[in-house]
CSV table of C-alpha atoms in Angstrom, one decimal:
chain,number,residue,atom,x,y,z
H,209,UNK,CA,94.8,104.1,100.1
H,210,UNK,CA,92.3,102.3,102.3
H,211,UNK,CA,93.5,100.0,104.9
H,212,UNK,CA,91.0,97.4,104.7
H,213,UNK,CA,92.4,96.2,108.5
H,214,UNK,CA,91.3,99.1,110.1
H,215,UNK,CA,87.8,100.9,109.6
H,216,UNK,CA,87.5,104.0,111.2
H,217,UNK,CA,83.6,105.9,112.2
H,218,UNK,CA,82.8,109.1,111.4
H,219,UNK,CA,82.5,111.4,114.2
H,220,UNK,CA,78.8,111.7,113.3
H,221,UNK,CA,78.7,108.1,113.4
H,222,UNK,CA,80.4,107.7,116.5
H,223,UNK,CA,78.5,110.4,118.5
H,224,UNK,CA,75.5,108.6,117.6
H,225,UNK,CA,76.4,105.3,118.5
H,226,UNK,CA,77.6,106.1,122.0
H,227,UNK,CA,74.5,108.4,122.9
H,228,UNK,CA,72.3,105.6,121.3
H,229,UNK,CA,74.2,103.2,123.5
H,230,UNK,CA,74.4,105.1,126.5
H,231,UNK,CA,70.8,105.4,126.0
H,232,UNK,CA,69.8,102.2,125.8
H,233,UNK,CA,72.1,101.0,129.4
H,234,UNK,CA,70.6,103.7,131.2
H,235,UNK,CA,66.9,103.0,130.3
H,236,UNK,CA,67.7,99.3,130.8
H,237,UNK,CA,69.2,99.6,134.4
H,238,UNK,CA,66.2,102.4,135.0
H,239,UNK,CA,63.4,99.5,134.1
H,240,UNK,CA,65.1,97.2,136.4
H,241,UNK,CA,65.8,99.0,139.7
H,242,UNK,CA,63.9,102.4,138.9
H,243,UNK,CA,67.4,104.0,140.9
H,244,UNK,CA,68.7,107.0,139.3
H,245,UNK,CA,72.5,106.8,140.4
H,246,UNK,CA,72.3,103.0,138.9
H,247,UNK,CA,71.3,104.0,136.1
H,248,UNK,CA,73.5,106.6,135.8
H,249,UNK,CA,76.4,104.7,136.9
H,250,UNK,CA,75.6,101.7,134.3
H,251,UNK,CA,75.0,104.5,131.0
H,252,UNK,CA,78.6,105.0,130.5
H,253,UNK,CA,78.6,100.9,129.6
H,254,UNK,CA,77.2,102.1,126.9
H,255,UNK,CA,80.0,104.0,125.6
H,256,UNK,CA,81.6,100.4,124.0
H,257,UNK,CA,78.7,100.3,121.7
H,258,UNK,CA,80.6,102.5,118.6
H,259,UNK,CA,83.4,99.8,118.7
H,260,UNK,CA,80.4,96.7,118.3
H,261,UNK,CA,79.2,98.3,115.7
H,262,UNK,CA,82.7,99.7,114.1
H,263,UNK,CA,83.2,96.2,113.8
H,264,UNK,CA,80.1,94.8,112.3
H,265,UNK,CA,80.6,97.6,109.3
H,266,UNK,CA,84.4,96.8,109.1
H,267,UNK,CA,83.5,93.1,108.7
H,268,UNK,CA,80.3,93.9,106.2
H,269,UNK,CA,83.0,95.9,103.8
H,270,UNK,CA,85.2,93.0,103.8
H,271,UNK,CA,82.6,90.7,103.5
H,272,UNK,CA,81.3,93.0,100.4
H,273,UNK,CA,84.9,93.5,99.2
H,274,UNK,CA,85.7,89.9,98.6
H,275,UNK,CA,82.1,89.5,96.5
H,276,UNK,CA,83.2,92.1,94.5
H,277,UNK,CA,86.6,90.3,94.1
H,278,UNK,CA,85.2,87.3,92.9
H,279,UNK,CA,83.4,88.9,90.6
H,280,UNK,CA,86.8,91.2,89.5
H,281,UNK,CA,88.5,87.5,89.0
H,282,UNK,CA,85.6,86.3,86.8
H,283,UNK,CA,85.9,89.0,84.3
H,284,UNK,CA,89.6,88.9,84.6
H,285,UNK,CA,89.2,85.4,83.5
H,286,UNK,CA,87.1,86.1,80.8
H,287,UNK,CA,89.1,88.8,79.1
H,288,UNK,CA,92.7,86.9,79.4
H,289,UNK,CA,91.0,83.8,77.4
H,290,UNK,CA,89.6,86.6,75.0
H,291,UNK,CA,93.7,86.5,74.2
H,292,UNK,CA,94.2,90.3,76.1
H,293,UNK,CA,97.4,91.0,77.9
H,294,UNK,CA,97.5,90.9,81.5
H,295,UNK,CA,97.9,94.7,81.8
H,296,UNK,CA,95.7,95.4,79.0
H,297,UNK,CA,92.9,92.8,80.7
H,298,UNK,CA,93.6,95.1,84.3
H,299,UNK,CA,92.6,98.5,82.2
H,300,UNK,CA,89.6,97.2,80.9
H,301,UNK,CA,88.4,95.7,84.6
H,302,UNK,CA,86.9,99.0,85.5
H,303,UNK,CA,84.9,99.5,82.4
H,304,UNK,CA,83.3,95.5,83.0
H,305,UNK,CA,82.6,96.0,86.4
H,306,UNK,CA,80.8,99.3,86.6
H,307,UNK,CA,78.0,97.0,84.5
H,308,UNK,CA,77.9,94.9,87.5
H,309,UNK,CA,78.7,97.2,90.7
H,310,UNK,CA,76.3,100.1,90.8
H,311,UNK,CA,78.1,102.0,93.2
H,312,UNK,CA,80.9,103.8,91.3
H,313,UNK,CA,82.5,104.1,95.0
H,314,UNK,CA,83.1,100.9,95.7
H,315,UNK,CA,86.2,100.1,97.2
H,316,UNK,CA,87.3,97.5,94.3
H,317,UNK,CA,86.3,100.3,91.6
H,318,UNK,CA,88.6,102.6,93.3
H,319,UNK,CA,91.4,99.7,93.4
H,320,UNK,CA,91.0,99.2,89.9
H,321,UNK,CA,91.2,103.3,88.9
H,322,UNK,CA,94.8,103.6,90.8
H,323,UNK,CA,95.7,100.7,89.1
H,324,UNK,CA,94.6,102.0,85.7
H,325,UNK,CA,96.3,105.1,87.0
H,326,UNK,CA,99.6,103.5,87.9
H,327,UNK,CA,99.7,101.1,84.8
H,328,UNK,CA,99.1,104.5,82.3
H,329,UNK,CA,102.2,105.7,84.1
H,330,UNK,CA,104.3,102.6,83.4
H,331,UNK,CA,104.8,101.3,86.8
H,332,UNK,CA,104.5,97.1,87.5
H,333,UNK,CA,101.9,95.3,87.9
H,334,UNK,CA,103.0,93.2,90.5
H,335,UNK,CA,103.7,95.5,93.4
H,336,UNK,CA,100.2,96.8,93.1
H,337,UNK,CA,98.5,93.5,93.8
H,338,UNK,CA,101.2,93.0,96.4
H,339,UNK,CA,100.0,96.5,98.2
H,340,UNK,CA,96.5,95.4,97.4
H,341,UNK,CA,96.3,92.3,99.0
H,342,UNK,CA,98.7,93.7,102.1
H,343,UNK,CA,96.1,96.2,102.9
H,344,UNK,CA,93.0,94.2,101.7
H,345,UNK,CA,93.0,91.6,105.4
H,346,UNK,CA,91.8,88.9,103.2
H,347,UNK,CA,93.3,85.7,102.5
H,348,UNK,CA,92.3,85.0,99.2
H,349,UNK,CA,93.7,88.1,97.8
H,350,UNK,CA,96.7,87.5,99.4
H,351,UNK,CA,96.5,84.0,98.5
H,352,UNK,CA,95.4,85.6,94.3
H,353,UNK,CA,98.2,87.6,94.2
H,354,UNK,CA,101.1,85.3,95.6
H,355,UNK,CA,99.9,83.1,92.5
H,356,UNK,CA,100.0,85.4,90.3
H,357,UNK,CA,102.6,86.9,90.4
H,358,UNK,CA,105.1,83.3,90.7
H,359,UNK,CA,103.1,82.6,88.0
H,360,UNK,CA,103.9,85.4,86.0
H,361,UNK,CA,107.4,85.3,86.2
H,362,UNK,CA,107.5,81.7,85.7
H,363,UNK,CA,104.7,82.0,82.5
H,364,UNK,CA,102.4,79.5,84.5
H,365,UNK,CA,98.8,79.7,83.2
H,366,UNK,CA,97.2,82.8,84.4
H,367,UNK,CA,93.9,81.7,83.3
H,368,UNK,CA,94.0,78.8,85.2
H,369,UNK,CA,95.2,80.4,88.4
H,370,UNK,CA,92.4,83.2,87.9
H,371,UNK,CA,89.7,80.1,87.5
H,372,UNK,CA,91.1,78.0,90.3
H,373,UNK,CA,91.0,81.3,93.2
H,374,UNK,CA,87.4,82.2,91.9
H,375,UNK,CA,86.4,79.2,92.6
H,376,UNK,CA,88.1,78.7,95.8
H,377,UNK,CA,86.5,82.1,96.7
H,378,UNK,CA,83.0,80.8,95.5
H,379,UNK,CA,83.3,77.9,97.6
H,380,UNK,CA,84.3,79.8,101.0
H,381,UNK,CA,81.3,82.4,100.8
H,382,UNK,CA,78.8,79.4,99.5
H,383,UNK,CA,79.6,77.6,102.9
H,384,UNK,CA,79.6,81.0,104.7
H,385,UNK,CA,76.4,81.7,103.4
H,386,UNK,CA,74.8,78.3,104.0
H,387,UNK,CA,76.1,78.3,107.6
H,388,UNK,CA,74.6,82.1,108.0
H,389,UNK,CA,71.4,80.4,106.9
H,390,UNK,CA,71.5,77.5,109.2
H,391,UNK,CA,72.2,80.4,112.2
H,392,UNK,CA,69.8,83.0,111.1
H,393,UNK,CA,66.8,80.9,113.1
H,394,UNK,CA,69.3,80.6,116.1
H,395,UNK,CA,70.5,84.4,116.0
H,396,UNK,CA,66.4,85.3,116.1
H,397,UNK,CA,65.8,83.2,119.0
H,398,UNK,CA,68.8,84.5,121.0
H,399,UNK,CA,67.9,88.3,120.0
H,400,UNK,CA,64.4,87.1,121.8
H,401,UNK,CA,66.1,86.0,124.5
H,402,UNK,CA,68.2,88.8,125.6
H,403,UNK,CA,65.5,90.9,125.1
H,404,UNK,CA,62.5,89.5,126.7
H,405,UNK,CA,63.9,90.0,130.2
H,406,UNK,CA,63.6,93.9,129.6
H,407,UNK,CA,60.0,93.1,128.0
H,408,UNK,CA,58.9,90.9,131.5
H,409,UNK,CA,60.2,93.7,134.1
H,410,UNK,CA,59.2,96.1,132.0
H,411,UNK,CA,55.5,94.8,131.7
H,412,UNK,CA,55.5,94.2,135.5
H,413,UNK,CA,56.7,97.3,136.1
H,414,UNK,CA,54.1,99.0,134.5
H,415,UNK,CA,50.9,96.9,135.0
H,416,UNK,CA,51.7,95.7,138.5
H,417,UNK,CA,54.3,98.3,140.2
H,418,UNK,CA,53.5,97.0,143.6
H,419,UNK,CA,54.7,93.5,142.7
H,420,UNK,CA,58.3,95.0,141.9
H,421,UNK,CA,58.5,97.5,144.4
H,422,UNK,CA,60.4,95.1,147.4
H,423,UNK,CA,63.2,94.7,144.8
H,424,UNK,CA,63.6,98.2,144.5
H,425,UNK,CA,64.7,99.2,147.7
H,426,UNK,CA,67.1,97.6,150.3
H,427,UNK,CA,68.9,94.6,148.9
H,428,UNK,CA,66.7,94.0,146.0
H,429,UNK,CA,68.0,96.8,144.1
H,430,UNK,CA,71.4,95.4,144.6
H,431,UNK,CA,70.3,91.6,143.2
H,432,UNK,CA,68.4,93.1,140.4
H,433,UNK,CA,72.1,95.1,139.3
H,434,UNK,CA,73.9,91.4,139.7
H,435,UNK,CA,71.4,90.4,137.6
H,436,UNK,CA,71.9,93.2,135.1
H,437,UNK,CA,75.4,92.0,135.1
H,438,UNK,CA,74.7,88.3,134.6
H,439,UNK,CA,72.2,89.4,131.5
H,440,UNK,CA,74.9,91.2,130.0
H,441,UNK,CA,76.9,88.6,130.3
H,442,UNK,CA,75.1,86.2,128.8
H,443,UNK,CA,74.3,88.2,125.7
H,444,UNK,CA,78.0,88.5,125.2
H,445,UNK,CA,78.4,84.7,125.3
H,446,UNK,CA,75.3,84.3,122.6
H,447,UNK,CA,76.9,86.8,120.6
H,448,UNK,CA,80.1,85.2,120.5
H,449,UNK,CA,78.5,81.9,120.3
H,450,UNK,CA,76.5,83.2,116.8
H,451,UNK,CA,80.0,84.7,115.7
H,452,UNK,CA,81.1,81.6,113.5
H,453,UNK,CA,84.3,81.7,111.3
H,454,UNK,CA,84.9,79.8,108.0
């Protein structure tokens, strides 16, 4: 089963990503000092680019699988007030949410099979949420099947408990989403910013090559690397500035 934790690139995926970044550090350092063992020396920088981006897709499918959760937790709730059983309300999940999920290979559709799977061959509901939301890295899961299953050995209203962590899962992604609107503005004008650098030298470079030839050679070659440095430095810190946690 899928360790939600952990996201792992293809090979594909990861050959790509490192020439792409490689790539891009080489032609950046090239446009800056024109110096071939710079720019050489500052490609392999690229190499850190498959884990940015192993990142950004490992948070978008967790970001994705706790959409689809909500929406698992709203037809739960709809089919235990339609008087099924818990177990019998789990078996029919699948068949709901296909309507709503057009991927059949979602990673919550796949949940719910081996838990259809598991419940045709008599085993517990419980543990499965348990391993669910161990492997899922989310907090409302976690939080979803603590609940339910105290409640279920205690008889507590499952309905209830299903309504009450929808909602607290609606809430949580409404603020994220209005605080990703609010950012989106901010997130273009820093993108501008680290890039127009590259765009200035690069316009000099090419319209007025005489203007940027003294930094080219001597000690100029060496302040324009500091300043490669400093630019990459920066863009970390706007990155990590953007990067804003609910």
């Amino acid at each position: 089963m899928i360790d939600y934790a952990r996201y792992e690139l293809s090979k594909g995926q990861r050959a790509g990503a490192a020439v792409a970044g490689c790539l891009f550090c080489f032609a950046a350092a090239w446009m800056l000092c024109r110096q071939p063992v710079v720019s050489v020396l500052a490609a392999p920088v690229g190499l850190g680019y498959p884990r940015l981006l192993r990142k950004r897709l490992q948070a978008g499918r967790k970001l994705k699988l706790r959409l689809q959760f909500k929406e698992m937790l709203q037809a739960l709730s709809s089919l235990l007030a339609a008087g099924r059983s818990v177990e019998n309300a789990f078996l029919g999940l699948e068949n709901d949410l296909s309507i709503l999920i057009a991927d059949a290979r979602s990673d919550l559709l796949r949940e719910l099979r081996a838990i259809s799977v598991r419940l045709h061959n008599g085993e517990p509901l419980e543990p499965m949420l348990r391993d669910f939301a161990g492997r899922s890295d989310s907090e409302e899961i976690r939080h979803f099947s603590e609940a339910f299953t105290v409640s279920k050995r205690a008889g507590g209203d499952l309905i209830e408990i299903v309504r009450g962590t929808s909602q607290l899962i609606a809430e949580k992604l409404d603020v994220e989403l209005e605080i990703s609107v609010l950012m989106s503005q901010k997130r273009f004008e820093s993108r501008i910013m680290m890039t127009m650098p590259f765009a200035f030298i690069g316009f000099l470079g090419f319209f007025a090559p005489e203007y940027m030839e003294p930094l080219r050679h001597g000690v100029g070659w060496l302040l324009l690397s500091v300043c490669l440095g400093l630019l990459g430095l920066c863009c970390w810190w706007m990155v990590r500035i953007m990067s804003i946690e609910v």
